[in-house]
PDB file of C-alpha atoms in Angstrom:
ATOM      1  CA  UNK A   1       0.000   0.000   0.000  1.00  0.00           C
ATOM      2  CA  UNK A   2       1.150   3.215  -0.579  1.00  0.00           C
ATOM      3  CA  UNK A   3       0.032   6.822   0.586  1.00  0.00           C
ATOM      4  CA  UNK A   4       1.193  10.402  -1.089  1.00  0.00           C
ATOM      5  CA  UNK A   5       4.056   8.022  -2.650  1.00  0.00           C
ATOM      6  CA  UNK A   6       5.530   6.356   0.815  1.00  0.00           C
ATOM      7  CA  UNK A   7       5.143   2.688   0.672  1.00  0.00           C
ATOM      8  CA  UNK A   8       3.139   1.127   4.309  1.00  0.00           C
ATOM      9  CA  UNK A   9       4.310  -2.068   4.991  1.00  0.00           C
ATOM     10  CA  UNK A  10       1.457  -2.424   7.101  1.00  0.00           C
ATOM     11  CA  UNK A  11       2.174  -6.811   8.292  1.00  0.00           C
ATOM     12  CA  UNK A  12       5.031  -5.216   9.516  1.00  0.00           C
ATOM     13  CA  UNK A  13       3.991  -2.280  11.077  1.00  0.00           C
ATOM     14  CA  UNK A  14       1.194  -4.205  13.119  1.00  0.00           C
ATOM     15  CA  UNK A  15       3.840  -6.796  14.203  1.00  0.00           C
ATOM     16  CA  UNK A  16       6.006  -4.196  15.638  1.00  0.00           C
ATOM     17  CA  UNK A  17       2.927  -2.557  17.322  1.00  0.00           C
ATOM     18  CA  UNK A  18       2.193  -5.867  18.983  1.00  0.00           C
ATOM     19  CA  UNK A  19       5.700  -5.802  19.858  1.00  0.00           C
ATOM     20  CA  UNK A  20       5.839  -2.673  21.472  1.00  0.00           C
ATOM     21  CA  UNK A  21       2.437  -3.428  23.593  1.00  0.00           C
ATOM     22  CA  UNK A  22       4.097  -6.623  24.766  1.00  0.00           C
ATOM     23  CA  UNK A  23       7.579  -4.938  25.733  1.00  0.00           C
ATOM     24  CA  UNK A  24       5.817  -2.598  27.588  1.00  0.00           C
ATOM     25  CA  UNK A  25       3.699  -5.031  29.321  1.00  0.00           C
ATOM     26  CA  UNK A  26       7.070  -6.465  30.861  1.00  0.00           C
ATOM     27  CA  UNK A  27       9.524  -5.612  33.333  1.00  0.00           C
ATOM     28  CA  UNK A  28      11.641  -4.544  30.730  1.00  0.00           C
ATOM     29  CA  UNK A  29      10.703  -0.563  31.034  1.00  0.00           C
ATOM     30  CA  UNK A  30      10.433  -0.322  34.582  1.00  0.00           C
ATOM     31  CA  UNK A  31      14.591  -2.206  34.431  1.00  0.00           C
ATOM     32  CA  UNK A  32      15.875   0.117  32.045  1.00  0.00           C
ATOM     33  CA  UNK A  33      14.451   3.283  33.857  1.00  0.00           C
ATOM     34  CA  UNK A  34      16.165   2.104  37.012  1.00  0.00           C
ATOM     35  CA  UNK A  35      19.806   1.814  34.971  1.00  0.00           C
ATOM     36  CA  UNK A  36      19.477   5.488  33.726  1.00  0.00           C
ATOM     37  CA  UNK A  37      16.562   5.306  31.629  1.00  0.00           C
ATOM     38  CA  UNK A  38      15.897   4.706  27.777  1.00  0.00           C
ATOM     39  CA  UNK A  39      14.068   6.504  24.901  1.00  0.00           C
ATOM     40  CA  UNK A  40      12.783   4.992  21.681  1.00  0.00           C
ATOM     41  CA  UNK A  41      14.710   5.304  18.559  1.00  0.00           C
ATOM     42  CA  UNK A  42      15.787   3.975  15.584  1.00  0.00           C
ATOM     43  CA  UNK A  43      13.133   2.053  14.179  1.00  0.00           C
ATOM     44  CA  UNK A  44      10.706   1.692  16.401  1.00  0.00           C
ATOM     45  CA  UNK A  45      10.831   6.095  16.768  1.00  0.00           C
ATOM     46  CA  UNK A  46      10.058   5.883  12.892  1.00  0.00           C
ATOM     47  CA  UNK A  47       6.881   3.725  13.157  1.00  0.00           C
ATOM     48  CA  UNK A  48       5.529   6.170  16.382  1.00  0.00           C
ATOM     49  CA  UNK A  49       6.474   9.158  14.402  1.00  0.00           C
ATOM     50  CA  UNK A  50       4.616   8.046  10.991  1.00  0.00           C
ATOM     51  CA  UNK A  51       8.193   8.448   9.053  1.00  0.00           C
ATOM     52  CA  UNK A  52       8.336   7.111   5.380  1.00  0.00           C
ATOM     53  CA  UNK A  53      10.048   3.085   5.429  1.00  0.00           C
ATOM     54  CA  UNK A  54      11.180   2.951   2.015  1.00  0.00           C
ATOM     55  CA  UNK A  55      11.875  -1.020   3.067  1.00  0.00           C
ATOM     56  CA  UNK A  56      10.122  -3.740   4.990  1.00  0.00           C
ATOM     57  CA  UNK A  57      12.703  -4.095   8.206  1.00  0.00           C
ATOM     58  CA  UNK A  58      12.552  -6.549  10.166  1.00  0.00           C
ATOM     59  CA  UNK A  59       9.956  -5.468  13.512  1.00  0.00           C
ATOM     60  CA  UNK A  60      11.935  -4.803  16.679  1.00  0.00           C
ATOM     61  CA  UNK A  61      11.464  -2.633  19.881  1.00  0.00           C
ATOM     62  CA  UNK A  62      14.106  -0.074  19.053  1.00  0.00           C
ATOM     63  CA  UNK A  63      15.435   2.214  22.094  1.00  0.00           C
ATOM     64  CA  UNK A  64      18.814   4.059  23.258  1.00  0.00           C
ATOM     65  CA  UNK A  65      19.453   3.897  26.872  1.00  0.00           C
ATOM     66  CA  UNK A  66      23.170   4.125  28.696  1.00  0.00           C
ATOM     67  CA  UNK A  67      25.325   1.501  28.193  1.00  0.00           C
ATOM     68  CA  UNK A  68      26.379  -1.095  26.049  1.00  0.00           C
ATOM     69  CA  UNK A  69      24.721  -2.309  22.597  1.00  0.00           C
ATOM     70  CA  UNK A  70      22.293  -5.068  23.181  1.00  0.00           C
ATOM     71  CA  UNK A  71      20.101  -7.300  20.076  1.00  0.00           C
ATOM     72  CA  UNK A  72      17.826 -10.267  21.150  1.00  0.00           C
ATOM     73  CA  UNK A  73      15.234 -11.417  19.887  1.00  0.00           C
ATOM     74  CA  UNK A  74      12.870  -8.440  18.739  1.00  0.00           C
ATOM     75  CA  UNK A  75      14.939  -6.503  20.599  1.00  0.00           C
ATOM     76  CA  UNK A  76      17.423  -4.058  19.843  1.00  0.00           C
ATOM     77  CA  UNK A  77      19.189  -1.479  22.692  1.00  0.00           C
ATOM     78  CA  UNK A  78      21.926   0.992  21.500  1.00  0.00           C
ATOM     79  CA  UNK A  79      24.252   1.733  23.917  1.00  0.00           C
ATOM     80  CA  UNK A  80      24.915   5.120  23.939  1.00  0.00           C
ATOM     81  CA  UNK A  81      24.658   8.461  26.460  1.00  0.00           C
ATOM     82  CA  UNK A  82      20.561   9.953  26.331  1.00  0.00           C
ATOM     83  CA  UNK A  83      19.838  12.219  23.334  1.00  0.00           C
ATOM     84  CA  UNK A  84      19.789  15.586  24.345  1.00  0.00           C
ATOM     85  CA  UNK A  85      16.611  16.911  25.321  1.00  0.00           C
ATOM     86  CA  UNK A  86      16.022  18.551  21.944  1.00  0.00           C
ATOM     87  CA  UNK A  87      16.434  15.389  20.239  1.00  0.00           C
ATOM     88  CA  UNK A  88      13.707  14.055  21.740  1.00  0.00           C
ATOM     89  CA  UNK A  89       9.956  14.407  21.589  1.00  0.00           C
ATOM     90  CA  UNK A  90       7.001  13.081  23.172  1.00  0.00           C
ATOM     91  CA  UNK A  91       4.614  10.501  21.594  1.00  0.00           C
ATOM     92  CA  UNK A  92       1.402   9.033  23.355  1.00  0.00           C
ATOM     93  CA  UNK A  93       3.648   9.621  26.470  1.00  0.00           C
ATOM     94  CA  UNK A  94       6.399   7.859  25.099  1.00  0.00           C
ATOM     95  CA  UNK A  95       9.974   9.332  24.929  1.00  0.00           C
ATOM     96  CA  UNK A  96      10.923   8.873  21.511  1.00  0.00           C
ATOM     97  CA  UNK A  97      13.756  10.374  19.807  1.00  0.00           C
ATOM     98  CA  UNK A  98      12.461  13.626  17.590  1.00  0.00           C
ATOM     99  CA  UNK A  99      12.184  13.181  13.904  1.00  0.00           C
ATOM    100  CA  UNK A 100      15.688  14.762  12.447  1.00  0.00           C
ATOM    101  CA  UNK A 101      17.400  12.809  15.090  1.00  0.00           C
ATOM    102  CA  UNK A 102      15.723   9.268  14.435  1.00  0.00           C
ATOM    103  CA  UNK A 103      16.649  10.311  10.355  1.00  0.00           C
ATOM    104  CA  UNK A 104      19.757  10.357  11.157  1.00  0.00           C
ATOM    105  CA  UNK A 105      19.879   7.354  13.460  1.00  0.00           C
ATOM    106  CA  UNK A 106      18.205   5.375  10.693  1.00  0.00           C
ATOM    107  CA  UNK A 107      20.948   6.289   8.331  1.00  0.00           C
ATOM    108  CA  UNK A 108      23.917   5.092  10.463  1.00  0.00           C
ATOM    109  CA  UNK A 109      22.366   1.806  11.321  1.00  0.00           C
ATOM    110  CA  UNK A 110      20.252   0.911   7.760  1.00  0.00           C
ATOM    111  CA  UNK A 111      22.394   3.307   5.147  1.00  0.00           C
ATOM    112  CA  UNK A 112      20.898   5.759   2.519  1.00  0.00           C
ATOM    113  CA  UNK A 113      18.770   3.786   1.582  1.00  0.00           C
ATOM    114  CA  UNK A 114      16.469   3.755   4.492  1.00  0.00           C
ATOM    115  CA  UNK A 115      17.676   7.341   5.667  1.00  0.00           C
ATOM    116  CA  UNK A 116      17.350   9.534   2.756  1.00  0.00           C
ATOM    117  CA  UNK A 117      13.776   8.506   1.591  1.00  0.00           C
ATOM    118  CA  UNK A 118      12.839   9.065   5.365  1.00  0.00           C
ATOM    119  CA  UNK A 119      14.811  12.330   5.354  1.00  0.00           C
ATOM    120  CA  UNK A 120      13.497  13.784   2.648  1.00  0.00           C
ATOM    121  CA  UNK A 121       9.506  12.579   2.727  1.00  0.00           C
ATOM    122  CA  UNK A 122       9.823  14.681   6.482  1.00  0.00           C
ATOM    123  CA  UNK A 123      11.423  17.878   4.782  1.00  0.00           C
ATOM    124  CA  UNK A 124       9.296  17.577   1.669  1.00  0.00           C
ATOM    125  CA  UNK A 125       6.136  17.257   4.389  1.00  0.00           C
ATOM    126  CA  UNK A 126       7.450  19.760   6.741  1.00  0.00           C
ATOM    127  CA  UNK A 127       7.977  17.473   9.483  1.00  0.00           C
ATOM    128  CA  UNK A 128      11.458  19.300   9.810  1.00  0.00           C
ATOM    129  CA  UNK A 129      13.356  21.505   8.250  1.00  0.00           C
ATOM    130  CA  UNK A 130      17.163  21.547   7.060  1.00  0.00           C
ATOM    131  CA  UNK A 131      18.066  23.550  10.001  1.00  0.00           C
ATOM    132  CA  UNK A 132      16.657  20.528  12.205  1.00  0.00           C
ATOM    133  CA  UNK A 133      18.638  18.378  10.262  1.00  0.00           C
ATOM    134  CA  UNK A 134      21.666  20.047  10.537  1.00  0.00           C
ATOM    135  CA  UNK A 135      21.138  20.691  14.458  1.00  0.00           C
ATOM    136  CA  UNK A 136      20.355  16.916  14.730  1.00  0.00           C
ATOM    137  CA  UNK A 137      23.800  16.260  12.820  1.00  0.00           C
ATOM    138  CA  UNK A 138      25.732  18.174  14.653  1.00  0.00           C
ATOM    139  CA  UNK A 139      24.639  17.269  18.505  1.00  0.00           C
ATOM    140  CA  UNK A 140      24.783  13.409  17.466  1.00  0.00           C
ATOM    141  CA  UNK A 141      27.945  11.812  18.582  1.00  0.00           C
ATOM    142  CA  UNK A 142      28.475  10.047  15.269  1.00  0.00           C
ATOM    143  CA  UNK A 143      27.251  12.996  13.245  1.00  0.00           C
ATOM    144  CA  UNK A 144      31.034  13.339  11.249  1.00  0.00           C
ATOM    145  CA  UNK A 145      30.347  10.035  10.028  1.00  0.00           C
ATOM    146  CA  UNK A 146      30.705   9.931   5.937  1.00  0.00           C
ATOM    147  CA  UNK A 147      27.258   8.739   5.450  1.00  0.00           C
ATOM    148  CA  UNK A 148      25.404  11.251   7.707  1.00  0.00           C
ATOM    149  CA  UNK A 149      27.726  13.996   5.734  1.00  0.00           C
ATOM    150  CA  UNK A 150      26.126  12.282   2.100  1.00  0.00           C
ATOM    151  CA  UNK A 151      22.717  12.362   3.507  1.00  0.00           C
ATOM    152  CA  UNK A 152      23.411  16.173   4.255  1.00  0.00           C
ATOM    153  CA  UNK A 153      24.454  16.495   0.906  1.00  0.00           C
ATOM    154  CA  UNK A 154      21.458  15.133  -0.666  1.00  0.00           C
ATOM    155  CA  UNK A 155      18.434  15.473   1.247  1.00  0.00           C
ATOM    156  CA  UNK A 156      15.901  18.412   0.374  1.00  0.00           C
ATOM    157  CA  UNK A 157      12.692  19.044   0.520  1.00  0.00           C
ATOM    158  CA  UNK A 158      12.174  18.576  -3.602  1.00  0.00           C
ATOM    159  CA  UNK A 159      11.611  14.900  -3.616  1.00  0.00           C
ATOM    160  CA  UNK A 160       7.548  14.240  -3.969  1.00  0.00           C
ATOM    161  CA  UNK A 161       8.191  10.698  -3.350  1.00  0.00           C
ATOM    162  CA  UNK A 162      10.028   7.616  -1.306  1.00  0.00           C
ATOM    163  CA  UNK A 163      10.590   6.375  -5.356  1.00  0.00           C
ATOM    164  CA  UNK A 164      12.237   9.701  -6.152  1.00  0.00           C
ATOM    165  CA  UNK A 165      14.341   9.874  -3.617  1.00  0.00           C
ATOM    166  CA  UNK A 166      15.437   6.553  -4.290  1.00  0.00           C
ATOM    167  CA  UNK A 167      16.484   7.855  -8.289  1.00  0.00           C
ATOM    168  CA  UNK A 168      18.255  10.828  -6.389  1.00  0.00           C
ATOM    169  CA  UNK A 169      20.588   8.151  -4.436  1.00  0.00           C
ATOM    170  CA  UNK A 170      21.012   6.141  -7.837  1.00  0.00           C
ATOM    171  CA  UNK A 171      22.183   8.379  -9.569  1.00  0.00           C
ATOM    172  CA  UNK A 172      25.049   9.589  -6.960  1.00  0.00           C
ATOM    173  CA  UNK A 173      26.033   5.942  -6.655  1.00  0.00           C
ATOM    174  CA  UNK A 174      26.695   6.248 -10.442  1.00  0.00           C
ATOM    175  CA  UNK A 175      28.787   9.360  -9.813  1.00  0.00           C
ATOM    176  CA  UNK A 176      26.091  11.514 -12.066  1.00  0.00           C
ATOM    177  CA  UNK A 177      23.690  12.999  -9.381  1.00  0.00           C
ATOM    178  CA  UNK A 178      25.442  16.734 -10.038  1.00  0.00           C
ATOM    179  CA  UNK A 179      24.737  16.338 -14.016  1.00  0.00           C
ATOM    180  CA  UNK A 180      20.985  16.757 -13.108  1.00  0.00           C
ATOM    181  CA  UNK A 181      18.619  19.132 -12.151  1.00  0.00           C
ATOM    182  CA  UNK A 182      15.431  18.322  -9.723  1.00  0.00           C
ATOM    183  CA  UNK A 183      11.352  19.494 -10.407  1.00  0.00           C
ATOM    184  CA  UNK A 184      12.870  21.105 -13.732  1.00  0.00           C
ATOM    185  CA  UNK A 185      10.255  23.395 -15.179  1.00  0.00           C
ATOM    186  CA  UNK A 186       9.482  23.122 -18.462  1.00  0.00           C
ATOM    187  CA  UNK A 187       6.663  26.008 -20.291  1.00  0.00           C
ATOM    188  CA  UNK A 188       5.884  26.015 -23.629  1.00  0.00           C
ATOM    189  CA  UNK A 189       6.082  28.847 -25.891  1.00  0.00           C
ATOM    190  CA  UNK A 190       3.315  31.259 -25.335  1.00  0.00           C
ATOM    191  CA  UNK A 191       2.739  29.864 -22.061  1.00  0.00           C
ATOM    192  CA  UNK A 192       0.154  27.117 -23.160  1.00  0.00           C
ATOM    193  CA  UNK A 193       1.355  24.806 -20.778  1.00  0.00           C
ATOM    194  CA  UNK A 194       3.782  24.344 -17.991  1.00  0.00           C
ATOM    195  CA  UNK A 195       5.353  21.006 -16.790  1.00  0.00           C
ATOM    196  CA  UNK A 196       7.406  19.919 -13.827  1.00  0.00           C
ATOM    197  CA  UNK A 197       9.981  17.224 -14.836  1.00  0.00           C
ATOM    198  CA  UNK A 198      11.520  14.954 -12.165  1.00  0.00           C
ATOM    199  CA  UNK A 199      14.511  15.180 -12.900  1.00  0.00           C
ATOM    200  CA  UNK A 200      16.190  16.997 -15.938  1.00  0.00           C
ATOM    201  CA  UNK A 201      19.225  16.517 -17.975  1.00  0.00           C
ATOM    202  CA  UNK A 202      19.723  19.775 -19.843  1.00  0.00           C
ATOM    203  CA  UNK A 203      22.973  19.111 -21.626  1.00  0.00           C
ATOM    204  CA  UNK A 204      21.452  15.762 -23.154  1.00  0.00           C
ATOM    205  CA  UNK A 205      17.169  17.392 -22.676  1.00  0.00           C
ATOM    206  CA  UNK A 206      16.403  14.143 -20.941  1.00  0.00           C
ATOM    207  CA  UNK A 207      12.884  14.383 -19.031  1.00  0.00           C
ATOM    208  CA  UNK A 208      13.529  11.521 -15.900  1.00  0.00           C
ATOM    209  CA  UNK A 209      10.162  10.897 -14.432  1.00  0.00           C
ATOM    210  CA  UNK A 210       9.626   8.258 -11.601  1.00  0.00           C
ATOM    211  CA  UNK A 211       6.398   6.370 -12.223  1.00  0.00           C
ATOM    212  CA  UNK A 212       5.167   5.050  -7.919  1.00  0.00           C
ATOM    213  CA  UNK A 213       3.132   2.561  -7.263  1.00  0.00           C
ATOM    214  CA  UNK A 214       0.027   2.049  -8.382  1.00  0.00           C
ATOM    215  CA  UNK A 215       0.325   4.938 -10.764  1.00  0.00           C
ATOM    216  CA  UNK A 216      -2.591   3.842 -13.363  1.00  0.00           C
ATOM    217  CA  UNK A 217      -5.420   2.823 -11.099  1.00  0.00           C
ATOM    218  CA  UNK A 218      -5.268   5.043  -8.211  1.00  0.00           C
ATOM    219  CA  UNK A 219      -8.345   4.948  -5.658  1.00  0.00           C
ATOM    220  CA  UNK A 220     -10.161   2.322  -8.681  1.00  0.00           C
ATOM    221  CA  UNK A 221      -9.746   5.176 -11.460  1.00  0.00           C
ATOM    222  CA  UNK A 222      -9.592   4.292 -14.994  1.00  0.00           C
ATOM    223  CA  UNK A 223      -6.277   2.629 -16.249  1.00  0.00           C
ATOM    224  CA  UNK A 224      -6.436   3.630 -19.573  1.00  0.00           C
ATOM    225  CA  UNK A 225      -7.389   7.384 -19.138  1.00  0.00           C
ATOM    226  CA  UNK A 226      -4.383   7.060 -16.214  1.00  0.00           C
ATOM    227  CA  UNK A 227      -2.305   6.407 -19.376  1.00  0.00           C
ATOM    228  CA  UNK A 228      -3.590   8.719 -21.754  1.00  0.00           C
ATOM    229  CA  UNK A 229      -3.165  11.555 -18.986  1.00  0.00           C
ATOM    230  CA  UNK A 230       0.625  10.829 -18.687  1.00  0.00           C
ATOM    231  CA  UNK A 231       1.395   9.851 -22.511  1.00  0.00           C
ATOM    232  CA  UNK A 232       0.036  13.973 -23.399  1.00  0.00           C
ATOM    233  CA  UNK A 233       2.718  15.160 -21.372  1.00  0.00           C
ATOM    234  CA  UNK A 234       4.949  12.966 -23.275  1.00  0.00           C
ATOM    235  CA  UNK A 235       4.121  13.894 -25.825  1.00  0.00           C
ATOM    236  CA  UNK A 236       4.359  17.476 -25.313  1.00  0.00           C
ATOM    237  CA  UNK A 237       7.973  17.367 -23.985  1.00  0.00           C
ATOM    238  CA  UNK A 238       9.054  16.049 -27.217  1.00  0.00           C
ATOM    239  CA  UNK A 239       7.820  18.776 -29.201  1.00  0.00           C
ATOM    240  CA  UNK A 240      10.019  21.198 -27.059  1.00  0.00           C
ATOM    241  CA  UNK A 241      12.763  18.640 -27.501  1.00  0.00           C
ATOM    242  CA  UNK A 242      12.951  17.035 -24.470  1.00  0.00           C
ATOM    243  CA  UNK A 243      13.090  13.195 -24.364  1.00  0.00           C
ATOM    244  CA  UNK A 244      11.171  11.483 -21.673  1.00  0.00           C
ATOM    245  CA  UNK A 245      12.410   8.251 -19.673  1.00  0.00           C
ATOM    246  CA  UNK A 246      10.184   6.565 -17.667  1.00  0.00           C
ATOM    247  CA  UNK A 247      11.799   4.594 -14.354  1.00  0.00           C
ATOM    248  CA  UNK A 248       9.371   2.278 -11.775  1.00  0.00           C
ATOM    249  CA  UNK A 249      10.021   0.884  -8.536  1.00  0.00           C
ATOM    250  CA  UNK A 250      11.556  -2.321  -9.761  1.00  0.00           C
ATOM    251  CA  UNK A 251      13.814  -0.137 -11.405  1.00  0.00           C
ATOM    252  CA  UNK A 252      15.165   2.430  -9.000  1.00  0.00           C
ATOM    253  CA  UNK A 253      15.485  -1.028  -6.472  1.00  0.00           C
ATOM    254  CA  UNK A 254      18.269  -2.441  -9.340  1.00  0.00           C
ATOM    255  CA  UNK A 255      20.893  -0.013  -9.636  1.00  0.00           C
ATOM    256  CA  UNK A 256      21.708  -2.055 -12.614  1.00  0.00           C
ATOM    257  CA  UNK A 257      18.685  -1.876 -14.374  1.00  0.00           C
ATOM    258  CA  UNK A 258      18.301   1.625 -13.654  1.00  0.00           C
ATOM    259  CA  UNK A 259      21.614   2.102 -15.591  1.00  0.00           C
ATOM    260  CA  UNK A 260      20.429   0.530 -18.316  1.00  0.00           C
ATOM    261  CA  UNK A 261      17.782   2.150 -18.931  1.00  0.00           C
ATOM    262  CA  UNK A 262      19.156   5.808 -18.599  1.00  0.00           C
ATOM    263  CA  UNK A 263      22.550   5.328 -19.719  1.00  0.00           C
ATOM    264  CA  UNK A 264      22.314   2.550 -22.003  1.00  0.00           C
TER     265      UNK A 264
END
């Protein structure tokens, strides 16, 4: 399922709810708060928080608390000091870790992957800003980390979906990412029409567009009009002499593929 372009995982999501209930029905809280307390992060802050999962992980009960780093079953404690107060948030009176510091927590332990869709979908909603971001960054104690410096470099609030995000990190894995332009805007002559193009290629006029998930038959609508809607535009861009490449999910998800198809 997928909502404004962010895919739900939703078996998952109501595992790690049951999870949750069940840790919190044991002794388990009332321990750690007696060792120096926890808050919940990594994972388990994204699924309270309602942050984008670009990919199924595995459910857990997520948390930082003081002291060493702990995984058991469905259970996963990173040992480190207690975010600083304006790291965290409150959540159904939960201490969970606020949502530029879980972004960045979800990039150290799951990569760019995981942490740049969930970056992004937050600054395109306005969940945070850049200047969170950057606060988070710099009061984490891994925050000179090359990753968390690459997901500074690339995250923005441009990105309209998990899937575009997802072309944005493809194409910096192929070393190309500065060659393009993102939500290029494209008006005909005489101002007939005006399009916004994923991502544009001026030197070559390529017109990148990332087709999501259920794309052609959104809330039961008709396929074939879905179609007709998005070949106009097509068609259009080619009369200004722009060339249009379509990429899908299974597509950005093989950097291979995804090569081949834009590159050749």
């Amino acid at each position: 399922m997928v909502e404004a372009g962010i895919p739900r995982h939703e078996g998952e999501r109501e595992f790690a709810a049951i999870l949750l209930e069940a840790f919190e029905g044991s002794h388990r809280p009332a321990d750690l708060m007696r060792s120096g307390g926890f808050v919940y992060s990594h994972a388990s802050a994204a699924r309270l928080l309602d942050l984008a999962l670009a990919f199924p992980l595995e459910p857990t009960v997520s948390l930082t608390r003081p002291g060493r780093r702990y995984r058991g079953r469905n259970l996963d404690y990173y040992g480190t000091a207690l975010p600083d107060p304006e790291d965290c948030v409150v959540v159904d009176g939960r201490s969970v870790t606020a949502i530029a510091r879980t972004c960045v927590d979800m990039t150290l332990a799951h990569g760019l992957r995981i942490g740049l869709p969930m970056a992004e979908a937050a600054l395109h909603s306005e969940k945070c800003s850049r200047e969170d971001l950057l606060a988070a960054v710099g009061r984490h104690p891994q925050g000179e980390k090359k990753v968390v410096r690459t997901l500074l470099e690339l995250a923005s609030d441009l990105s309209e979906s998990v899937g575009e995000s997802l072309v944005k990190l493809n194409l910096f894995h192929l070393g190309r990412w500065q060659e393009w332009e993102q939500q290029v805007r494209v008006t005909a002559p005489h101002g007939w029409s005006t399009y916004a193009i994923d991502f544009g290629h001026r030197a070559t006029r390529t017109a990148l567009e990332m087709d999501g998930y259920g794309k052609y038959t959104v809330d039961g609508g008709d396929g074939a009009e879905s179609i007709r809607r998005e070949k106009r535009p097509d068609m259009d861009l080619r009369a200004l002499g722009w060339i249009p490449v379509h990429v899908d999910w299974r597509t950005v998800c093989d950097i291979d593929a995804f090569r081949r198809v834009l590159f050749g």
